[in-house]
Structure formats: C-alpha cells, structure tokens
Amino acid sequence: MAQVTVTIDGKAYRMACDEGQEEHLIGLAENFDRYVSHLKDSFGEIGDQRLTVMAGIMVMDELSELRKRVKGMESEILTLRKTRDDALTKADKNDAALTGALAGLAQRMEDLADRLTPRKPPESQT
C-alpha cells in the first residue's frame, strides 16, 4: 500500500492507496479542496464538519447529474444501435431483391440474345 499526504482546507491528511494510484488520489483531494474552498469563500467560517458535509453533498449532486446524463446517453446509444441494425437489415433485403432482379434481367437478356442470334445451318457432310 502506498501512502500520500493530501491537503483539504489547509489541513494535511495522510492516506493509503493502491500502488500507482497516488497521483489520482492527490487529484481527487485537490478537486474536493476546491469545493471546500468555494463554500468557505461563499459562507465564511462555518465549521470544518459542516463545510465537509456541504462539499460532499455538492459532489454527490454533481455525480447524480452525471449519472443521469450517462443514462440518457446509454439510452441514445441503444436507440442508435437499433436504428443502425434496422437499416442494415433493410439494406440486406434491398441487396437481395436487387441481386434477384439483376439475375432475372440477365437471364432475360441471355434468352433474348439466344432468340436473336441466327442459327447456323447444319454443315453438310460430303
């Protein structure tokens, strides 16, 4: 386990994290400290515990909004996938119909060519 020291509202906190996660944890703490600083600037000294709770609620509110957006995007992705799948199915049907029509047209052209081609008389045997 790695150990890092983070600073929230001017106070240092020693924390443990998985190896390689030190920078991530420091970044999270810096973001949280911005919430606390914003609240402190807005409301003044209202107590560490209250600031922490209010900052936590702000973070949870932001997380809730992001979850809603993700859910909406997931729904949109499902709709787009269904639309794509329907379009591919329709394209496959159209390709099959076109292939059949072209094959029929080719056969008719061959039949017509056979009727229009003069037949050679049989060669006489002498």
mmCIF file of C-alpha atoms in Angstrom, residues 50-101:
data_model
loop_
_atom_site.group_PDB
_atom_site.id
_atom_site.type_symbol
_atom_site.label_atom_id
_atom_site.label_comp_id
_atom_site.label_asym_id
_atom_site.label_seq_id
_atom_site.Cartn_x
_atom_site.Cartn_y
_atom_site.Cartn_z
ATOM 1 C CA ARG A 50 -20.341 21.494 8.054
ATOM 2 C CA LEU A 51 -18.027 22.546 5.199
ATOM 3 C CA THR A 52 -17.101 18.928 4.583
ATOM 4 C CA VAL A 53 -20.735 17.792 4.599
ATOM 5 C CA MET A 54 -21.777 20.600 2.258
ATOM 6 C CA ALA A 55 -18.871 19.860 -0.119
ATOM 7 C CA GLY A 56 -19.765 16.161 -0.039
ATOM 8 C CA ILE A 57 -23.373 16.972 -0.919
ATOM 9 C CA MET A 58 -22.193 19.184 -3.805
ATOM 10 C CA VAL A 59 -20.037 16.325 -5.107
ATOM 11 C CA MET A 60 -22.949 13.897 -4.800
ATOM 12 C CA ASP A 61 -25.224 16.337 -6.642
ATOM 13 C CA GLU A 62 -22.718 16.581 -9.470
ATOM 14 C CA LEU A 63 -22.356 12.789 -9.519
ATOM 15 C CA SER A 64 -26.148 12.406 -9.671
ATOM 16 C CA GLU A 65 -26.368 14.764 -12.645
ATOM 17 C CA LEU A 66 -23.551 12.937 -14.433
ATOM 18 C CA ARG A 67 -25.285 9.597 -13.827
ATOM 19 C CA LYS A 68 -28.477 10.976 -15.373
ATOM 20 C CA ARG A 69 -26.514 12.165 -18.398
ATOM 21 C CA VAL A 70 -24.804 8.784 -18.744
ATOM 22 C CA LYS A 71 -28.162 7.014 -18.516
ATOM 23 C CA GLY A 72 -29.548 9.310 -21.218
ATOM 24 C CA MET A 73 -26.521 8.682 -23.420
ATOM 25 C CA GLU A 74 -26.807 4.919 -22.905
ATOM 26 C CA SER A 75 -30.443 5.104 -23.952
ATOM 27 C CA GLU A 76 -29.497 7.152 -27.004
ATOM 28 C CA ILE A 77 -26.795 4.618 -27.893
ATOM 29 C CA LEU A 78 -29.333 1.767 -27.703
ATOM 30 C CA THR A 79 -31.699 3.703 -29.974
ATOM 31 C CA LEU A 80 -28.899 4.434 -32.453
ATOM 32 C CA ARG A 81 -27.812 0.780 -32.447
ATOM 33 C CA LYS A 82 -31.382 -0.360 -33.124
ATOM 34 C CA THR A 83 -31.718 2.187 -35.923
ATOM 35 C CA ARG A 84 -28.399 1.008 -37.390
ATOM 36 C CA ASP A 85 -29.417 -2.655 -37.135
ATOM 37 C CA ASP A 86 -32.779 -1.929 -38.775
ATOM 38 C CA ALA A 87 -31.035 -0.003 -41.576
ATOM 39 C CA LEU A 88 -28.572 -2.886 -42.126
ATOM 40 C CA THR A 89 -31.413 -5.399 -42.240
ATOM 41 C CA LYS A 90 -33.287 -3.245 -44.741
ATOM 42 C CA ALA A 91 -30.113 -2.790 -46.815
ATOM 43 C CA ASP A 92 -29.573 -6.576 -46.834
ATOM 44 C CA LYS A 93 -33.156 -7.115 -48.038
ATOM 45 C CA ASN A 94 -32.717 -4.448 -50.705
ATOM 46 C CA ASP A 95 -29.428 -6.038 -51.806
ATOM 47 C CA ALA A 96 -31.095 -9.438 -52.063
ATOM 48 C CA ALA A 97 -34.008 -8.002 -54.061
ATOM 49 C CA LEU A 98 -31.646 -6.109 -56.367
ATOM 50 C CA THR A 99 -29.480 -9.191 -56.869
ATOM 51 C CA GLY A 100 -32.568 -11.230 -57.740
ATOM 52 C CA ALA A 101 -33.833 -8.561 -60.133
#
